[in-house]
XYZ file of C-alpha atoms in Angstrom:
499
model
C 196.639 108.092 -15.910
C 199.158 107.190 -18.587
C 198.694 103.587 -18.043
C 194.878 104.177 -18.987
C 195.614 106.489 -21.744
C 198.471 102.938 -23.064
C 195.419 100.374 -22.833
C 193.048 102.388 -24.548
C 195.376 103.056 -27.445
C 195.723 99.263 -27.320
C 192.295 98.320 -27.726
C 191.828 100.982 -30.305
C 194.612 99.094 -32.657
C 193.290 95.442 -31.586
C 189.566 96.299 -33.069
C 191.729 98.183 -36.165
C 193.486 94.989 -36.942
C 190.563 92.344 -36.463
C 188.542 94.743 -38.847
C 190.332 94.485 -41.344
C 189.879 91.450 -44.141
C 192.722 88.711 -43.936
C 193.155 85.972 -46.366
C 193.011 81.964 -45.368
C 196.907 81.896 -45.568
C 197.257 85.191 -43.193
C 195.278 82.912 -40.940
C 196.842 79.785 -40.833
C 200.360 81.128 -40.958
C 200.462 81.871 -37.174
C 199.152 78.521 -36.571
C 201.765 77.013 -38.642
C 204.599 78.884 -37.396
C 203.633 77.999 -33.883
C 203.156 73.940 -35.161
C 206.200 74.061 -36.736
C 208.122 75.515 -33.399
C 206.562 72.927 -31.136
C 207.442 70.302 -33.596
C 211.125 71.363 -33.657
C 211.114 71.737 -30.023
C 210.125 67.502 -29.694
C 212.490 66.827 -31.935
C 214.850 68.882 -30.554
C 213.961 67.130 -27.013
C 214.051 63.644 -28.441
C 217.431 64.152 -30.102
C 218.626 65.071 -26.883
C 217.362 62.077 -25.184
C 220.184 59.418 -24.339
C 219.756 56.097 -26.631
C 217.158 57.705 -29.176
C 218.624 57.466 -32.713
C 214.526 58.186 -34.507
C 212.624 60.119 -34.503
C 209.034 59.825 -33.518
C 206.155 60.306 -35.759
C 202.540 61.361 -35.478
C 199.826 58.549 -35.341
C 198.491 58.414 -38.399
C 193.984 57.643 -37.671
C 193.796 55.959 -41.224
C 195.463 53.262 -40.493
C 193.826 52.197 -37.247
C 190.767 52.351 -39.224
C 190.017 48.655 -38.773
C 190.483 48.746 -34.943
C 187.765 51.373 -34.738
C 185.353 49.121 -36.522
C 185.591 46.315 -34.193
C 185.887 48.753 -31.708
C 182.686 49.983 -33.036
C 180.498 46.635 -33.759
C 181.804 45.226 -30.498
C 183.095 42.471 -31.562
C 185.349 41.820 -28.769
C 182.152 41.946 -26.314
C 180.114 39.048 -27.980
C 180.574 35.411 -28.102
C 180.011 35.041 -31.744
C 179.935 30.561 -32.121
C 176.356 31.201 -30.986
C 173.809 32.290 -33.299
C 171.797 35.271 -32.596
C 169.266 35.050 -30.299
C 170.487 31.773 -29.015
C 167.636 30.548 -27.046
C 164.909 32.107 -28.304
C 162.751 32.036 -31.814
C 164.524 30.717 -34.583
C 166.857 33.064 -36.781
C 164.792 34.160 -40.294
C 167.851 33.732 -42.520
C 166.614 34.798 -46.421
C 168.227 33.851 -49.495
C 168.044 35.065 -52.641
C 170.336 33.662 -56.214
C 171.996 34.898 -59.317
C 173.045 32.833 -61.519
C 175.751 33.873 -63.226
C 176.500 30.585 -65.466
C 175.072 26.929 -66.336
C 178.747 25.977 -66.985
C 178.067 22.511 -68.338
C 175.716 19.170 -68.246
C 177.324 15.618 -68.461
C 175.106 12.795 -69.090
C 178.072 10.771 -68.261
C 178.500 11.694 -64.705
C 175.052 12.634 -64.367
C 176.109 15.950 -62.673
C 176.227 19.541 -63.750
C 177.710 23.013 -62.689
C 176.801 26.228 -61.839
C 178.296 29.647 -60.790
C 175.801 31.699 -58.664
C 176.077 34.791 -56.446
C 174.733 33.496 -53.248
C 173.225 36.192 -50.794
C 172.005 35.446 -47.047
C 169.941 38.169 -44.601
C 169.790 38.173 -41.223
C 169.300 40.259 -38.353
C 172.149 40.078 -35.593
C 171.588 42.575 -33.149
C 175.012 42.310 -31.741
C 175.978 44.047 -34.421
C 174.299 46.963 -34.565
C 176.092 50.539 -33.853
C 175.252 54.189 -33.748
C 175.236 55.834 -36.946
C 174.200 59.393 -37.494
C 173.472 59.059 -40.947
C 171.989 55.732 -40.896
C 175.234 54.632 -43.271
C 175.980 50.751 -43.750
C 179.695 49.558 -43.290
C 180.987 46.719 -45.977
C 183.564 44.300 -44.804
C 185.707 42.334 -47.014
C 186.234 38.413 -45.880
C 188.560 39.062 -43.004
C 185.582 40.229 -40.732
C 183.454 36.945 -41.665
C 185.884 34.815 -39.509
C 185.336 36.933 -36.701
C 181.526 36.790 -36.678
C 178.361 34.170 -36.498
C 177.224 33.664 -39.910
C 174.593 30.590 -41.234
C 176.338 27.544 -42.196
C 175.111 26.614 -45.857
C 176.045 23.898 -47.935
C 174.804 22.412 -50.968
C 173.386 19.135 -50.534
C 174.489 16.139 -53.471
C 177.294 18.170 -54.301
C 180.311 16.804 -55.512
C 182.524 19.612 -55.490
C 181.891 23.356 -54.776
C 184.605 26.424 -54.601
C 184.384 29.993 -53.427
C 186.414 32.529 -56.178
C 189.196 33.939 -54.619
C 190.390 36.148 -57.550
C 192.013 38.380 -57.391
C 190.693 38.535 -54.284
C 188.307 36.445 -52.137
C 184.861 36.772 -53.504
C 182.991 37.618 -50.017
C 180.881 41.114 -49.384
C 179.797 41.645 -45.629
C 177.327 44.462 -44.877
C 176.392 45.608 -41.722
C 173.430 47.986 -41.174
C 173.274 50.334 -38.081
C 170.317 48.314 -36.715
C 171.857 44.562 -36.590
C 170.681 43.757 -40.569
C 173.231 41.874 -42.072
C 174.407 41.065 -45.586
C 176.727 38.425 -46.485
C 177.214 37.792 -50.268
C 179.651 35.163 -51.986
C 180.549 34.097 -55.734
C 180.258 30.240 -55.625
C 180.700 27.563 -58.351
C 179.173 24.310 -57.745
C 179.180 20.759 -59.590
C 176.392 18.895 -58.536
C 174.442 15.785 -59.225
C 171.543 15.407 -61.297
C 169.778 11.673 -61.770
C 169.183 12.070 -65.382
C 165.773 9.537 -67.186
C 167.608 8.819 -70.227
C 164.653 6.638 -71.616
C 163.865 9.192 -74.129
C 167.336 9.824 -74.841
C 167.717 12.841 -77.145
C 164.403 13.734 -77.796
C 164.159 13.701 -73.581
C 163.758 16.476 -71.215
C 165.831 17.008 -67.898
C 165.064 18.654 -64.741
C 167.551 19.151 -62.183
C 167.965 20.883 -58.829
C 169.935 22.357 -56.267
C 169.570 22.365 -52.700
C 170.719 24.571 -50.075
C 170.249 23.735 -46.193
C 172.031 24.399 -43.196
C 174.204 21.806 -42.296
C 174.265 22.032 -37.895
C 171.045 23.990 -37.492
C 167.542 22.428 -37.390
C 164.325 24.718 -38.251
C 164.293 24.824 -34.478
C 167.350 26.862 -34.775
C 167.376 28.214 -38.105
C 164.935 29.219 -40.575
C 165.663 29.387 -44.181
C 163.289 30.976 -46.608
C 163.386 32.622 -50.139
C 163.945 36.291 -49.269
C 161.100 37.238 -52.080
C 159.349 34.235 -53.285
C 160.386 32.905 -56.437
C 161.293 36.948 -57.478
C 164.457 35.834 -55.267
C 166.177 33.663 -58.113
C 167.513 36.225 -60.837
C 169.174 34.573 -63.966
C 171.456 36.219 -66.606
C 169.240 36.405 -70.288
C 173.084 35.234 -71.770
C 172.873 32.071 -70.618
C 172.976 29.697 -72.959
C 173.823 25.700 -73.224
C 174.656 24.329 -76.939
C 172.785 20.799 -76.750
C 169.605 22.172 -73.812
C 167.433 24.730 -74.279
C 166.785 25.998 -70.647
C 162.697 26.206 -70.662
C 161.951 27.234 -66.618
C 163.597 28.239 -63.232
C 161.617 28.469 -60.498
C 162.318 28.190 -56.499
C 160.710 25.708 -53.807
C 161.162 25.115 -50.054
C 160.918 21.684 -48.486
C 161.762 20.220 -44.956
C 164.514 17.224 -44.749
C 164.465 15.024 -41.886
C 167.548 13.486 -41.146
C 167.651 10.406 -38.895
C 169.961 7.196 -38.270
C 167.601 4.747 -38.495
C 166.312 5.566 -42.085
C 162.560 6.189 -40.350
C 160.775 9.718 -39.887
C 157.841 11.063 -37.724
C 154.330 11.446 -39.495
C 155.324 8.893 -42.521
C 157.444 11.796 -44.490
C 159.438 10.173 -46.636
C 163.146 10.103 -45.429
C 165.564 12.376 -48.104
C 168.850 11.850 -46.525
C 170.996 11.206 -44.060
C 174.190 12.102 -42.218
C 175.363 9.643 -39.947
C 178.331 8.993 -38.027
C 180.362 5.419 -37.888
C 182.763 4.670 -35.187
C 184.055 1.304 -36.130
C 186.543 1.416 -33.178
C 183.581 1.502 -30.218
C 181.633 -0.825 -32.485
C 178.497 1.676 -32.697
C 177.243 4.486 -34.722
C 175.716 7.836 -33.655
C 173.691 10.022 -36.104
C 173.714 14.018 -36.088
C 171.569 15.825 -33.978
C 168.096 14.515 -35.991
C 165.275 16.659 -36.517
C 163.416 18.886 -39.287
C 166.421 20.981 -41.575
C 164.904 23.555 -44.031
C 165.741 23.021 -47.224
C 165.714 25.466 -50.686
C 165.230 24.008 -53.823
C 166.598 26.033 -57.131
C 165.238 23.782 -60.111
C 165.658 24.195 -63.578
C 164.039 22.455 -66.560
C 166.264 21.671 -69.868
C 164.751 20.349 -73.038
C 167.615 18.909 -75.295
C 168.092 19.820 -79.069
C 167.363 17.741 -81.557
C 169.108 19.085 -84.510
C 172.582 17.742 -83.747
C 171.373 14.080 -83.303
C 169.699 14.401 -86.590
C 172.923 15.343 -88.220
C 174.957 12.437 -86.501
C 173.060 9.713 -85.901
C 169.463 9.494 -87.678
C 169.845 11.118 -90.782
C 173.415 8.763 -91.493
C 171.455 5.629 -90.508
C 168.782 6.398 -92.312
C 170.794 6.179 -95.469
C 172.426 3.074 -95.143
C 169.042 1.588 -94.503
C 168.346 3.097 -97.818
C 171.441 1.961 -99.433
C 170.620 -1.367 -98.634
C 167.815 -1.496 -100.803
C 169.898 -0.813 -103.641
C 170.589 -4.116 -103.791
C 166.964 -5.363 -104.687
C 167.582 -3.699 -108.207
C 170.989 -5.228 -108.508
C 170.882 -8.370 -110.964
C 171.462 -11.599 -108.538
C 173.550 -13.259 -110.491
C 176.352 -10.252 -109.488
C 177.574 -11.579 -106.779
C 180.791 -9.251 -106.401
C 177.907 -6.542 -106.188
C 175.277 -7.262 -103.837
C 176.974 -8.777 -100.823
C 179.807 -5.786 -100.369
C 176.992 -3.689 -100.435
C 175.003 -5.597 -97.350
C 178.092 -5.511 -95.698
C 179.317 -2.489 -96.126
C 175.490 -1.387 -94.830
C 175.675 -3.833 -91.829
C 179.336 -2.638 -90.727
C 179.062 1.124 -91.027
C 175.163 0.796 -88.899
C 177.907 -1.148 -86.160
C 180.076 1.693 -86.434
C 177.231 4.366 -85.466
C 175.593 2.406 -82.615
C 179.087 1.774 -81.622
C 179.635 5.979 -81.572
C 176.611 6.694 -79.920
C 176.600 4.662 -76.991
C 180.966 5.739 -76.621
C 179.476 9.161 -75.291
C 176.551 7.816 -73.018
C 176.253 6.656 -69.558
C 175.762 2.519 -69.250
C 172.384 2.488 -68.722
C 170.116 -0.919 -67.916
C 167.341 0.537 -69.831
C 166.869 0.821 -73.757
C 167.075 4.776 -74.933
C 165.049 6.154 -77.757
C 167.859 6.285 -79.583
C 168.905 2.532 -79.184
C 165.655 1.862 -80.942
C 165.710 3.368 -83.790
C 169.558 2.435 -84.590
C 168.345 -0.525 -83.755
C 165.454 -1.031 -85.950
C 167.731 0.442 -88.599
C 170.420 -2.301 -88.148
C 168.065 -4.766 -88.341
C 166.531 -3.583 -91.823
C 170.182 -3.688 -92.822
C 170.552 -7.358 -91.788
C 167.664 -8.794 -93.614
C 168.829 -7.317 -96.796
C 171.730 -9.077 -96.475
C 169.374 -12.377 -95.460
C 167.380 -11.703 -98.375
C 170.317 -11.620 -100.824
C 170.769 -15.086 -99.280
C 167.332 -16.614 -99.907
C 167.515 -15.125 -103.312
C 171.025 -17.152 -104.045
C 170.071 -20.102 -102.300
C 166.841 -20.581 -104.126
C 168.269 -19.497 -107.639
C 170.687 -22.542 -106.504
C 167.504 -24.609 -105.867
C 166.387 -23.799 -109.554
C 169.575 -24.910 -110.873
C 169.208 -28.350 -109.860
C 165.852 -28.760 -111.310
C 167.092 -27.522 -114.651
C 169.680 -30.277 -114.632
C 167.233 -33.016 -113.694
C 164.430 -31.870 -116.062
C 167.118 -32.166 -118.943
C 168.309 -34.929 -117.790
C 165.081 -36.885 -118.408
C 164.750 -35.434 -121.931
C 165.787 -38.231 -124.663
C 166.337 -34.919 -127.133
C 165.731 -32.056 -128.506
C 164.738 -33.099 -131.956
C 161.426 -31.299 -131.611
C 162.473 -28.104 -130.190
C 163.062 -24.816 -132.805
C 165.426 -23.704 -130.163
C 167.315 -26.466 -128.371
C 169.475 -23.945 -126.035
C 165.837 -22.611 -124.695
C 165.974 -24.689 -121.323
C 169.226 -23.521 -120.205
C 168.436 -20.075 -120.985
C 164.946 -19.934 -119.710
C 166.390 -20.377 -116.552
C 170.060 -18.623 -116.404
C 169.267 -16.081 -119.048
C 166.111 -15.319 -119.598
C 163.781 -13.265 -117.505
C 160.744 -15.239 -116.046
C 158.487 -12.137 -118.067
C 159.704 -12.568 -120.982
C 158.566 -16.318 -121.525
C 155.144 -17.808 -122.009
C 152.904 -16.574 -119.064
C 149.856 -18.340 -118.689
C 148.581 -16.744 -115.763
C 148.440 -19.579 -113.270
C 146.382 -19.139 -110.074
C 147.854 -17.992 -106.532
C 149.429 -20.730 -104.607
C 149.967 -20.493 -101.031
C 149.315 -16.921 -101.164
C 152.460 -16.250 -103.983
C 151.690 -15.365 -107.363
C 153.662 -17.596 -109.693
C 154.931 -16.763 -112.911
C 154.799 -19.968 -114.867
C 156.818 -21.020 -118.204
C 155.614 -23.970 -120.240
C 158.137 -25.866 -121.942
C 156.098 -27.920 -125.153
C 158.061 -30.723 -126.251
C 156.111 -32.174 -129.331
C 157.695 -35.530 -130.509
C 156.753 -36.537 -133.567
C 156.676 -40.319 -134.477
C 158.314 -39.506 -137.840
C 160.857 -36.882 -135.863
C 162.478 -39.307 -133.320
C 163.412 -42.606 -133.103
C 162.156 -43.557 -130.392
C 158.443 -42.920 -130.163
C 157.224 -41.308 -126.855
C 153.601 -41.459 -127.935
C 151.622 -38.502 -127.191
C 153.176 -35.135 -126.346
C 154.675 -34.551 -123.545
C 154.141 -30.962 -121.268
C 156.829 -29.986 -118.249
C 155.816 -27.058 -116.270
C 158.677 -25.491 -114.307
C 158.018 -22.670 -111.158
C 160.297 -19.978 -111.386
C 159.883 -17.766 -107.929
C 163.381 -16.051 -107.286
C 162.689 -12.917 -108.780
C 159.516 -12.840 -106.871
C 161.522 -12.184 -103.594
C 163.375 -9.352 -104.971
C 160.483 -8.123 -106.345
C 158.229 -7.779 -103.282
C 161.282 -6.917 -101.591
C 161.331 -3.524 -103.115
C 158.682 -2.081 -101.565
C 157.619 -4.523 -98.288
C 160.965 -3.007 -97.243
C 160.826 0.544 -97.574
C 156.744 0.898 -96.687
C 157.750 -1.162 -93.715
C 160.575 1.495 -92.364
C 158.249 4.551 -93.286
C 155.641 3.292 -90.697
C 158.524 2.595 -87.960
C 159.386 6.137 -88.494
C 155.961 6.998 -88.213
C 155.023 5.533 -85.409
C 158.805 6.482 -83.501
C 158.574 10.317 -84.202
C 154.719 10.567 -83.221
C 155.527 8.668 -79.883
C 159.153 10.500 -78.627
C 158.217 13.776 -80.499
């Protein structure tokens, strides 16, 4: 009887106490008290254990984090050098771009780089996991070494880099259902065969190509992951001598073989072949069909800087050189520093130009009209010549013509021959209008010399007439506009052609 009456007063003060309201710490304190006595009882064993100078921690689950997730994708349970699927279909792989950059374009090297995001999708159902909430896991670089992943490479590259600050630029995603991610920041330098014909009123279009380097379409099939919506480029871009005009995407099929011949007549686009001087034989990579994407972008160049530099200065020396046709030609000291100076400063810009360009076996657009140019230049100079060497001409006739004179007795002015022809402008002597001659209009001076019988000595008999040709200034004077009408219809027909 009294041990009833003891339990029933002891459930009557259990239901008091669990009725009334306790706060989270009231809770917990119990559990702590009795955490922190089993604590210092293992500690209190260890320290008692022979040879044990530590003591031993918890596990701490955040840092075996990264177990867990191999743990989890099974990474461990899969031989990952084969692709997925290996044996079956071909693995879809889709790619999609960003461009980040169009870093620079040498028509030297005939190459250019560019700094892309490159992103590749597949499905690899080895990876796949259980996920309650259908959550993705991202993986740094570390995990790509551990799994299958498609073997890209850009094809007439000369030299390509993955970013590694400060970190290395590579994103792995892995979806619960096998979908996979794999993202990397990439700069590239590859080549571009430039047509340099038109060179710089020309337009460029280059390209590069993507393809799997082991795996034939048999194997692995690329494909733009949405069309040509897959290749995204920054609006900043920006190039100070192109003006980028169109990007677009394409996908092609390479056949590689080491013979140099392909099935169906398909033109051969490459090859990869292997040389083993030692055995005295060569054998090519496995041949077949490689799919192949194509990112190609169209550059027009601008004009305004070769205008600046090169046209508009040899433009003006072409003009300078017809200074001289105003110049009088007996100033010597005058005209032929001028031609010269004309003829050596054209050498200088053709020189300049062609410094800064590939060696080319073909003639540029450029070439031709700083060509053209230097030539005008040089036939000023050669007219200067003809001018001089025909004034010299005239000299010698002056000298014989007086020569034959017996005198001057009849003359008002006996100083008029020499002067007519060193002095005296052609106009401004007796102009009788003589016909064309061999398709030159003459200007014609008529020297009278009217001997009198009671005026000389010696009579001559009737009067005597000497007609001299004066046709230097004739030269100059045609000069002045055969050459400038001649290099307005060069420029003409250049600018309507190349523009």
């Amino acid at each position: 009887m009294h041990t009833d009456v003891v339990l029933i007063n002891l459930l009557v003060w259990i239901v008091q106490v669990s009725g009334q309201p306790r706060s989270r710490g009231q809770i917990l304190q119990p559990l702590r008290l009795f955490r922190s006595k089993r604590e210092m009882a293992q500690m209190e064993g260890s320290s008692h254990r022979p040879g044990s100078h530590m003591l031993k921690r918890s596990p701490d689950i955040t840092k075996a984090w990264a177990t867990k997730s191999e743990q989890l994708l099974r990474i461990d349970d899969h031989d990952f050098t084969m692709r997925p699927g290996f044996g079956g279909p071909a693995v879809p792989v889709g790619v999609d771009v960003q461009v980040e950059s169009l870093d620079a374009i040498s028509e030297v090297d005939m190459d250019f780089t560019m700094t892309l995001y490159l992103r590749h999708y597949w499905k690899d159902e080895r990876l796949s996991f259980r996920s309650n909430k259908n959550q993705s896991m991202t993986f740094d670089g570390r995990l790509v070494k551990k799994i299958w992943v498609p073997d890209m490479f850009f094809v007439h590259s000369k030299k390509s880099f993955t970013h590694d600050t400060t970190t290395d630029n590579v994103m792995l995603r892995v979806y619960p259902d096998g979908k996979v991610l794999y993202s990397l920041r990439v700069t590239v330098t590859a080549m571009c065969s430039m047509d340099l014909s038109r060179f710089p009123l020309d337009t460029q279009t280059c390209s590069l190509e993507i393809e799997s380097y082991a795996y034939t379409d048999d194997d692995l099939m690329l494909y733009w992951k949405e069309g040509n919506r897959s290749l995204n480029i920054d609006e900043r871009i920006s190039l100070s001598q192109f003006l980028i005009q169109e990007f677009h995407t394409t996908t092609k099929l390479a056949f590689y073989s080491s013979t140099g011949t392909c099935r169906n007549h398909t033109p051969v686009l490459s090859f990869k072949v292997c040389c083993h001087l030692s055995v005295s034989y060569f054998t090519s990579f496995s041949p077949g069909w490689y799919n192949r994407l194509y990112i190609t972008f169209t550059l027009r160049r601008h004009i305004f800087f070769f205008l600046l530099q090169t046209y508009f200065p040899a433009t003006l020396m072409v003009m300078l050189s017809w200074v001289s046709f105003w110049i009088d030609r007996r100033a010597v000291p005058a005209r032929v520093p001028l031609g010269i100076t004309t003829v050596l400063t054209m050498s200088t810009i053709i020189t300049g130009v062609n410094a800064s360009m590939p060696r080319v076996s073909y003639i540029k657009a450029v070439d031709i009209y700083l060509w053209v140019s230097f030539v005008f230049v040089f036939l000023s100079v050669i007219e200067y010549a003809a001018v001089n060497y025909l004034s010299t001409l005239q000299e010698r006739k002056e000298r014989k013509l007086k020569e034959r004179l017996p005198c001057t007795c009849g003359l008002a002015h006996p100083d008029m021959m020499s002067a007519s022809y060193s002095e005296v402008d052609a106009n401004n002597t007796g102009n009788y209008g003589m016909p064309e001659e061999n398709g030159v209009k003459r200007e014609r001076m008529l020297v009278q010399l009217a001997m009198e019988s009671d005026q000389i000595t010696g009579h001559v008999g009737t009067s005597a007439y000497s007609n001299v040709w004066i046709d230097t200034h004739v030269i100059d004077k045609y000069s002045r506009f055969l050459f400038p009408g001649s290099y307005i219809l060069f420029n003409i027909i250049y600018w309507s052609i190349y523009c």
